[in-house]
Short mmCIF file of C-alpha atoms in Angstrom, two decimals:
data_model
loop_
_atom_site.label_atom_id
_atom_site.label_comp_id
_atom_site.label_asym_id
_atom_site.label_seq_id
_atom_site.Cartn_x
_atom_site.Cartn_y
_atom_site.Cartn_z
CA MET S 19 135.72 46.44 134.43
CA GLN S 20 134.27 43.95 131.93
CA HIS S 21 134.97 41.17 134.44
CA HIS S 22 132.64 42.81 136.99
CA SER S 23 130.04 43.48 134.29
CA PHE S 24 129.73 39.75 133.64
CA ASN S 25 129.33 39.11 137.37
CA TRP S 26 126.48 41.62 137.44
CA LEU S 27 124.88 39.96 134.43
CA ALA S 28 125.02 36.65 136.31
CA TYR S 29 123.42 38.27 139.37
CA ALA S 30 120.67 39.82 137.23
CA LEU S 31 119.93 36.53 135.47
CA CYS S 32 119.57 34.70 138.79
CA PHE S 33 117.57 37.51 140.41
CA ILE S 34 115.08 38.01 137.55
CA GLY S 35 114.90 34.28 136.83
CA TYR S 36 113.93 33.34 140.37
CA MET S 37 111.58 36.30 140.66
CA THR S 38 109.77 34.98 137.58
CA LEU S 39 109.72 31.48 139.05
CA MET S 40 108.32 32.58 142.43
CA VAL S 41 105.85 35.32 141.44
CA SER S 42 102.98 32.83 140.97
CA PRO S 43 102.48 31.22 144.44
CA PRO S 44 101.13 34.39 146.15
CA LEU S 45 98.63 34.78 143.27
CA VAL S 46 97.03 31.33 143.58
CA LEU S 47 93.74 32.45 145.13
CA ALA S 48 93.35 35.41 142.77
CA ILE S 49 94.04 33.26 139.68
CA SER S 50 91.66 30.56 140.90
CA SER S 51 88.88 33.10 141.39
CA ALA S 52 89.44 35.05 138.16
CA LEU S 53 89.76 32.33 135.52
CA PRO S 54 88.02 30.37 137.29
CA LEU S 55 90.03 27.28 138.13
CA SER S 56 90.17 25.00 141.15
CA LEU S 57 93.06 25.47 143.57
CA THR S 58 94.36 22.04 142.58
CA LYS S 59 94.55 23.09 138.91
CA VAL S 60 96.32 26.34 139.76
CA HIS S 61 98.81 24.50 141.99
CA SER S 62 99.31 21.97 139.19
CA GLY S 63 100.09 24.84 136.80
CA ILE S 64 102.73 26.13 139.22
CA GLY S 65 104.05 22.57 139.47
CA LEU S 66 104.39 22.63 135.66
CA ILE S 67 106.51 25.78 135.93
CA PHE S 68 108.89 24.00 138.31
CA LEU S 69 108.93 20.82 136.20
CA LEU S 70 109.66 22.63 132.92
CA PHE S 71 112.13 24.86 134.78
CA SER S 72 114.12 21.74 135.67
CA LEU S 73 113.99 20.26 132.17
CA SER S 74 114.91 23.60 130.61
CA ALA S 75 117.89 23.87 132.95
CA ILE S 76 119.28 20.65 131.50
CA LEU S 77 118.31 21.09 127.84
CA LEU S 78 118.98 24.78 127.18
CA SER S 79 122.06 24.97 129.40
CA THR S 80 123.52 21.97 127.60
CA LEU S 81 122.76 23.60 124.26
CA SER S 82 124.54 26.74 125.52
CA ASP S 83 127.71 24.64 125.76
CA ILE S 84 127.17 23.45 122.16
CA TRP S 85 125.94 26.58 120.34
CA GLY S 86 126.99 29.37 122.71
CA VAL S 87 125.43 31.31 125.58
CA LYS S 88 124.33 34.31 123.52
CA LYS S 89 122.18 32.34 121.06
CA ILE S 90 120.53 30.06 123.64
CA LEU S 91 119.90 32.84 126.15
CA LYS S 92 117.98 34.80 123.48
CA ILE S 93 115.74 31.77 122.86
CA ALA S 94 115.20 31.22 126.60
CA GLN S 95 114.37 34.85 127.31
CA THR S 96 111.96 35.06 124.37
CA ALA S 97 110.10 31.98 125.66
CA SER S 98 109.91 33.33 129.21
CA ILE S 99 108.68 36.79 128.14
CA SER S 100 106.04 35.17 125.91
CA GLY S 101 104.91 32.95 128.78
CA LEU S 102 104.58 35.88 131.17
CA LEU S 103 102.48 37.84 128.69
CA LEU S 104 100.32 34.80 127.92
CA THR S 105 99.75 33.97 131.60
CA GLY S 106 98.96 37.60 132.37
CA SER S 107 96.29 37.64 129.66
CA ALA S 108 95.02 34.09 130.32
CA SER S 109 91.27 33.59 130.01
CA GLY S 110 91.03 29.94 130.98
CA GLU S 111 92.78 26.67 131.77
CA ILE S 112 94.47 26.15 128.38
CA THR S 113 96.08 29.59 128.12
CA PHE S 114 97.09 29.50 131.80
CA TYR S 115 98.83 26.12 131.40
CA LEU S 116 100.51 27.20 128.13
CA GLY S 117 101.81 30.32 129.84
CA CYS S 118 103.17 28.24 132.74
CA ILE S 119 104.90 25.86 130.31
CA LEU S 120 106.59 28.75 128.46
CA ILE S 121 107.68 30.46 131.70
CA GLY S 122 109.29 27.29 133.04
CA SER S 123 110.77 26.32 129.67
CA GLY S 124 112.47 29.69 129.27
CA THR S 125 113.49 30.73 132.75
CA GLY S 126 114.97 27.41 133.83
CA SER S 127 118.27 28.00 132.09
CA TYR S 128 118.95 31.49 133.55
CA SER S 129 120.75 30.50 136.74
CA ALA S 130 122.68 27.67 135.07
CA ILE S 131 123.91 30.00 132.33
CA ALA S 132 124.72 32.61 135.01
CA ARG S 133 126.89 30.13 136.93
CA ALA S 134 128.65 29.10 133.72
CA ILE S 135 129.40 32.79 133.03
CA VAL S 136 130.87 33.17 136.52
CA LEU S 137 133.03 30.06 136.13
CA ARG S 138 134.32 31.23 132.74
CA HIS S 139 135.31 34.67 134.02
CA SER S 140 136.60 33.78 137.53
CA SER S 141 140.37 33.94 138.00
CA ASP S 142 140.62 31.32 140.79
CA ASN S 143 138.57 29.07 143.10
CA ASN S 144 138.39 31.60 145.94
CA GLU S 145 136.97 34.24 143.64
CA MET S 146 134.53 31.69 142.27
CA LYS S 147 133.32 30.80 145.79
CA GLN S 148 132.92 34.47 146.73
CA THR S 149 130.94 35.21 143.57
CA PHE S 150 128.72 32.17 144.10
CA SER S 151 127.97 33.40 147.62
CA HIS S 152 126.74 36.67 146.05
CA VAL S 153 124.70 34.66 143.54
CA SER S 154 123.08 32.86 146.48
CA MET S 155 122.09 36.22 147.98
CA TYR S 156 120.34 37.33 144.81
CA ILE S 157 118.61 33.97 144.37
CA ILE S 158 117.20 34.14 147.89
CA ILE S 159 116.27 37.83 147.80
CA ALA S 160 114.43 37.26 144.49
CA PRO S 161 111.44 35.28 145.84
CA VAL S 162 111.00 37.78 148.69
CA VAL S 163 110.89 40.67 146.19
CA ALA S 164 108.57 38.60 143.96
CA SER S 165 106.21 38.14 146.91
CA TYR S 166 106.21 41.90 147.56
CA LEU S 167 105.48 42.56 143.89
CA ALA S 168 102.70 39.97 143.67
CA ARG S 169 100.94 41.14 146.83
CA PHE S 170 101.26 44.78 145.79
CA MET S 171 99.71 44.01 142.41
CA LEU S 172 96.83 42.14 144.07
CA ASP S 173 95.54 45.54 145.18
CA PHE S 174 95.18 46.45 141.48
CA ASN S 175 95.04 43.35 139.30
CA TRP S 176 96.98 40.08 139.60
CA ARG S 177 97.70 40.16 135.86
CA TRP S 178 100.01 43.14 136.32
CA ALA S 179 102.40 40.99 138.36
CA TYR S 180 103.09 39.00 135.17
CA TYR S 181 103.18 42.10 132.97
CA SER S 182 105.68 43.74 135.37
CA MET S 183 107.92 40.67 135.24
CA ALA S 184 107.70 40.71 131.43
CA LEU S 185 108.94 44.33 131.40
CA MET S 186 111.85 43.42 133.69
CA GLU S 187 112.76 40.47 131.47
CA MET S 188 112.65 42.66 128.36
CA SER S 189 115.13 45.06 129.99
CA LEU S 190 117.38 42.13 130.93
CA PHE S 191 117.11 40.79 127.37
CA ILE S 192 118.50 44.05 125.96
CA ALA S 193 121.25 44.31 128.61
CA ALA S 194 122.38 40.70 128.09
CA LEU S 195 122.42 41.11 124.32
CA LEU S 196 124.60 44.22 124.51
CA LEU S 197 127.04 42.79 127.06
CA LEU S 198 127.49 39.35 125.49
CA SER S 199 128.14 40.95 122.11
CA ARG S 200 131.23 42.60 123.70
CA ASP S 201 132.54 39.44 125.40
CA LYS S 202 136.25 39.26 124.55
CA LYS S 203 136.78 35.92 126.28
CA PRO S 204 135.73 33.24 123.77
CA GLN S 205 133.56 30.41 125.06
CA THR S 206 134.94 26.91 124.58
CA LEU S 207 132.12 25.06 122.83
CA ILE S 208 131.54 21.34 123.27
CA PRO S 209 131.00 19.13 120.18
CA ILE S 210 127.54 17.55 120.32
CA ASN S 211 129.07 14.04 120.31
CA LYS S 212 130.94 14.87 123.54
CA ILE S 213 127.84 15.80 125.57
CA VAL S 214 127.34 12.33 127.07
CA GLN S 215 131.00 12.25 128.01
CA HIS S 216 130.68 15.57 129.85
CA PHE S 217 127.53 14.47 131.68
CA LYS S 218 129.44 11.36 132.72
CA TYR S 219 132.34 13.56 133.86
CA CYS S 220 130.05 15.50 136.22
CA LEU S 221 127.92 12.60 137.42
CA THR S 222 130.85 10.35 138.29
CA GLN S 223 132.32 12.82 140.79
CA LYS S 224 131.01 11.88 144.20
CA GLN S 225 131.51 15.32 145.75
CA PHE S 226 129.63 17.04 142.94
CA VAL S 227 126.69 14.61 142.88
CA LEU S 228 126.13 14.63 146.65
CA ASN S 229 126.37 18.42 146.89
CA CYS S 230 124.09 18.81 143.87
CA LEU S 231 121.39 16.73 145.58
CA ALA S 232 121.90 18.66 148.81
CA ILE S 233 121.51 21.99 147.00
CA GLY S 234 118.32 20.81 145.28
CA ILE S 235 116.70 19.68 148.54
CA SER S 236 117.77 22.73 150.57
CA PHE S 237 116.64 25.22 147.90
CA THR S 238 113.31 23.39 147.69
CA LEU S 239 112.97 23.58 151.47
CA PHE S 240 113.47 27.34 151.41
CA MET S 241 111.59 28.35 148.27
CA GLN S 242 108.83 25.80 147.76
CA VAL S 243 108.16 24.69 151.33
CA ILE S 244 108.81 27.76 153.47
CA LEU S 245 108.14 30.78 151.25
CA THR S 246 104.96 29.46 149.64
CA ASN S 247 103.38 28.35 152.92
CA ILE S 248 104.38 31.02 155.44
CA HIS S 249 101.45 33.36 154.91
CA PRO S 250 98.64 30.74 155.05
CA ALA S 251 100.34 29.00 158.02
CA LEU S 252 100.56 32.24 160.03
CA SER S 253 97.07 33.37 158.93
CA ASN S 254 95.58 30.16 160.33
CA ILE S 255 96.78 31.22 163.78
CA GLU S 256 95.78 34.88 163.69
CA LYS S 257 95.16 37.62 161.11
CA ILE S 258 98.43 38.97 159.68
CA THR S 259 98.42 42.43 158.10
CA ASN S 260 100.30 42.99 154.85
CA THR S 261 102.68 45.38 156.64
CA HIS S 262 103.58 42.81 159.29
CA TYR S 263 103.95 40.07 156.69
CA ASN S 264 106.21 42.25 154.52
CA LEU S 265 108.40 42.99 157.56
CA PHE S 266 108.56 39.27 158.27
CA LEU S 267 109.69 38.58 154.69
CA LEU S 268 112.29 41.32 154.98
CA GLY S 269 113.55 39.62 158.13
CA ILE S 270 113.77 36.29 156.27
CA SER S 271 115.99 37.74 153.55
CA ALA S 272 118.13 39.57 156.13
CA ILE S 273 118.66 36.47 158.28
CA TYR S 274 119.43 34.35 155.21
CA ILE S 275 122.07 36.88 154.14
CA CYS S 276 123.49 36.74 157.68
CA GLY S 277 123.88 32.99 157.12
CA ILE S 278 125.76 33.64 153.86
CA ILE S 279 128.01 36.25 155.54
CA THR S 280 128.76 33.78 158.33
CA TYR S 281 129.67 31.17 155.72
CA ARG S 282 132.00 33.62 153.98
CA HIS S 283 133.71 34.33 157.32
CA TYR S 284 134.32 30.60 157.80
CA ILE S 285 134.90 29.81 154.11
CA HIS S 286 138.29 28.28 154.98
CA LEU S 287 136.44 25.49 156.83
CA SER S 288 134.14 24.68 153.92
CA HIS S 289 136.03 21.50 153.00
CA HIS S 290 135.33 19.87 156.38
CA PRO S 291 132.27 17.55 156.24
CA HIS S 292 131.75 18.01 160.01
CA VAL S 293 130.67 21.61 159.35
CA LYS S 294 127.68 20.41 157.29
CA ILE S 295 126.61 18.02 160.03
CA ILE S 296 126.69 20.78 162.67
CA VAL S 297 124.65 23.14 160.46
CA LEU S 298 122.09 20.42 159.72
CA LEU S 299 121.69 19.55 163.39
CA LEU S 300 120.94 23.22 164.10
CA LEU S 301 118.44 23.17 161.21
CA ILE S 302 116.69 20.14 162.71
CA LEU S 303 116.43 21.90 166.08
CA SER S 304 114.72 24.84 164.36
CA ILE S 305 112.26 22.45 162.65
CA ILE S 306 111.46 20.78 165.98
CA SER S 307 110.80 24.24 167.38
CA LEU S 308 108.53 25.02 164.39
CA ASN S 309 106.48 21.91 165.14
CA TYR S 310 106.28 22.60 168.87
CA PHE S 311 105.18 26.25 168.61
CA HIS S 312 102.43 25.72 166.03
CA ASN S 313 99.95 27.94 167.90
CA HIS S 314 102.20 30.93 168.60
CA VAL S 315 103.01 33.35 165.76
CA LEU S 316 106.11 34.93 167.33
CA TYR S 317 107.84 31.65 168.20
CA MET S 318 106.87 30.16 164.83
CA MET S 319 108.50 33.13 163.08
CA LEU S 320 111.65 32.78 165.20
CA SER S 321 111.80 29.09 164.29
CA ILE S 322 111.55 29.93 160.59
CA TYR S 323 114.29 32.55 161.02
CA GLY S 324 116.50 29.86 162.55
CA MET S 325 115.84 27.56 159.59
CA CYS S 326 116.64 30.32 157.09
CA PHE S 327 119.91 31.25 158.81
CA ASN S 328 121.14 27.66 158.64
CA LEU S 329 120.03 27.30 155.02
CA GLY S 330 121.84 30.57 154.23
CA PHE S 331 125.03 28.96 155.50
CA PHE S 332 124.43 25.50 154.05
CA ILE S 333 123.47 26.33 150.43
CA PRO S 334 126.55 28.40 149.41
CA LEU S 335 128.71 25.95 151.37
CA SER S 336 127.40 23.10 149.21
CA THR S 337 127.59 25.16 146.00
CA GLY S 338 131.28 25.99 146.45
CA ALA S 339 132.11 22.43 147.48
CA ALA S 340 130.36 21.02 144.42
CA MET S 341 132.00 23.28 141.83
CA VAL S 342 135.54 23.46 143.18
CA ASN S 343 136.72 20.43 141.16
CA ILE S 344 134.70 21.05 137.99
CA GLN S 345 137.26 22.02 135.35
CA GLN S 346 135.14 21.54 132.22
CA ALA S 347 131.49 21.43 131.05
CA GLN S 348 130.56 24.20 133.48
CA GLY S 349 127.26 24.81 131.70
CA ILE S 350 126.21 21.19 132.23
CA ALA S 351 127.39 21.19 135.84
CA SER S 352 125.47 24.40 136.56
CA ALA S 353 122.40 23.04 134.80
CA LEU S 354 122.43 20.01 137.08
CA PHE S 355 122.14 22.34 140.10
CA THR S 356 119.02 23.98 138.71
CA PHE S 357 117.62 20.66 137.53
CA SER S 358 118.06 19.19 141.00
CA PHE S 359 116.27 22.09 142.69
CA ALA S 360 113.43 22.49 140.18
CA SER S 361 112.69 18.78 139.72
CA ILE S 362 112.55 18.21 143.49
CA SER S 363 110.39 21.34 143.85
CA SER S 364 107.98 20.09 141.18
CA VAL S 365 107.55 16.84 143.13
CA TYR S 366 106.91 18.77 146.35
CA ALA S 367 104.45 21.10 144.54
CA PHE S 368 102.43 18.21 143.10
CA ILE S 369 102.38 16.47 146.50
CA GLU S 370 101.15 19.67 148.15
CA ALA S 371 98.47 20.11 145.47
CA HIS S 372 97.02 16.64 146.10
CA THR S 373 97.31 16.30 149.89
CA GLN S 374 94.86 17.46 152.51
CA LEU S 375 97.50 18.74 154.94
CA SER S 376 97.22 22.23 156.39
CA PRO S 377 100.00 24.68 155.38
CA HIS S 378 101.67 24.30 158.79
CA GLN S 379 101.46 20.49 158.73
CA TYR S 380 102.88 20.43 155.21
CA MET S 381 105.72 22.76 156.20
CA VAL S 382 106.67 20.62 159.18
CA ASN S 383 106.41 17.26 157.39
CA ALA S 384 108.27 18.45 154.29
CA SER S 385 110.94 20.15 156.44
CA ILE S 386 111.54 17.03 158.52
CA THR S 387 111.78 14.86 155.40
CA SER S 388 114.15 17.32 153.71
CA SER S 389 116.45 17.70 156.72
CA LEU S 390 116.73 13.93 157.19
CA LEU S 391 117.61 13.49 153.50
CA LEU S 392 120.23 16.24 153.82
CA LEU S 393 121.69 14.56 156.90
CA ILE S 394 121.95 11.21 155.10
CA ILE S 395 123.65 12.87 152.11
CA SER S 396 126.12 14.69 154.37
CA LEU S 397 127.00 11.50 156.21
CA CYS S 398 127.93 9.96 152.85
CA PHE S 399 130.95 12.30 152.74
CA PHE S 400 132.46 10.26 155.57
CA ILE S 401 132.36 7.12 153.41
CA LYS S 402 135.70 6.90 151.64
CA LYS S 403 134.68 4.60 148.78
#
């Protein structure tokens, strides 16, 4: 029973963490108008969230291996809750940026700590892979729910999106505190002088490093490229009602989960590098379709669905393949996943903030670049040395 409770804590940490991360993009125009700030400054603030998210993933998750999950998670959650409240009550550029810094600094460690909890309480590799596939579901559903929440709150006041997230995080804070205080499986702490050794352990394993990069790029493609640009890209073609857009987002989460379910059905093939190549070729075909049907909403949506299905298969495939040989320093290994995603996303966010590309052009160019990088990484698995 306690074993399943820790799995649910991991799911909640990932779900709430990525909701907090992704609640800001739909609010860009409202924040820009209310504070007031230029769109570039608001996008830069969101880029700061992603950047600090990545740094927090490394720093706090590493400290969780040194001083324990319970202590570090309390610090991280306190920072994130404070950031949400500060951003929600922001009156100008300084308070908005400070809020973004606190949100990223706190929330970045959630998913890494969650993965470390799963690894510590899993009985074998198959169970670990299955649980990680569930984690992937919650991570991908989170930004869709965050978009629903943000757009719903826009009808009242954008600030309540941040206040609502703060209330959710407070509830999670209490639940995590109660559960971790009853953890009967002691955590093996790492002496501070062994940290470099454990980073070296993770970063010298070819399979881990390549899959870690692949996860970072593919998560960025889904969350930062697709989810933050869908609405403006579709709206440039024709007016999209909130109801239709919400149904489209629901379809995205459903098709992504179908990709995860398909992966779980073929989990026994996950060690074959040819599988990744096939999935990536299908992803590239969907991106070509997205570029070709840039003036037709229905076909553009179908192309995005195709991309999301393949990413739903590819991301948990890479996650399981990366972690299967990690026998120690799970907190550091998990932190490197989050660092990879958030640091790459921050680069993409800053590029988007300072380019003059339309949302559709940015989606296509960033998707092509990402898929080619993923293909190169996957081909490296065929190199024996």
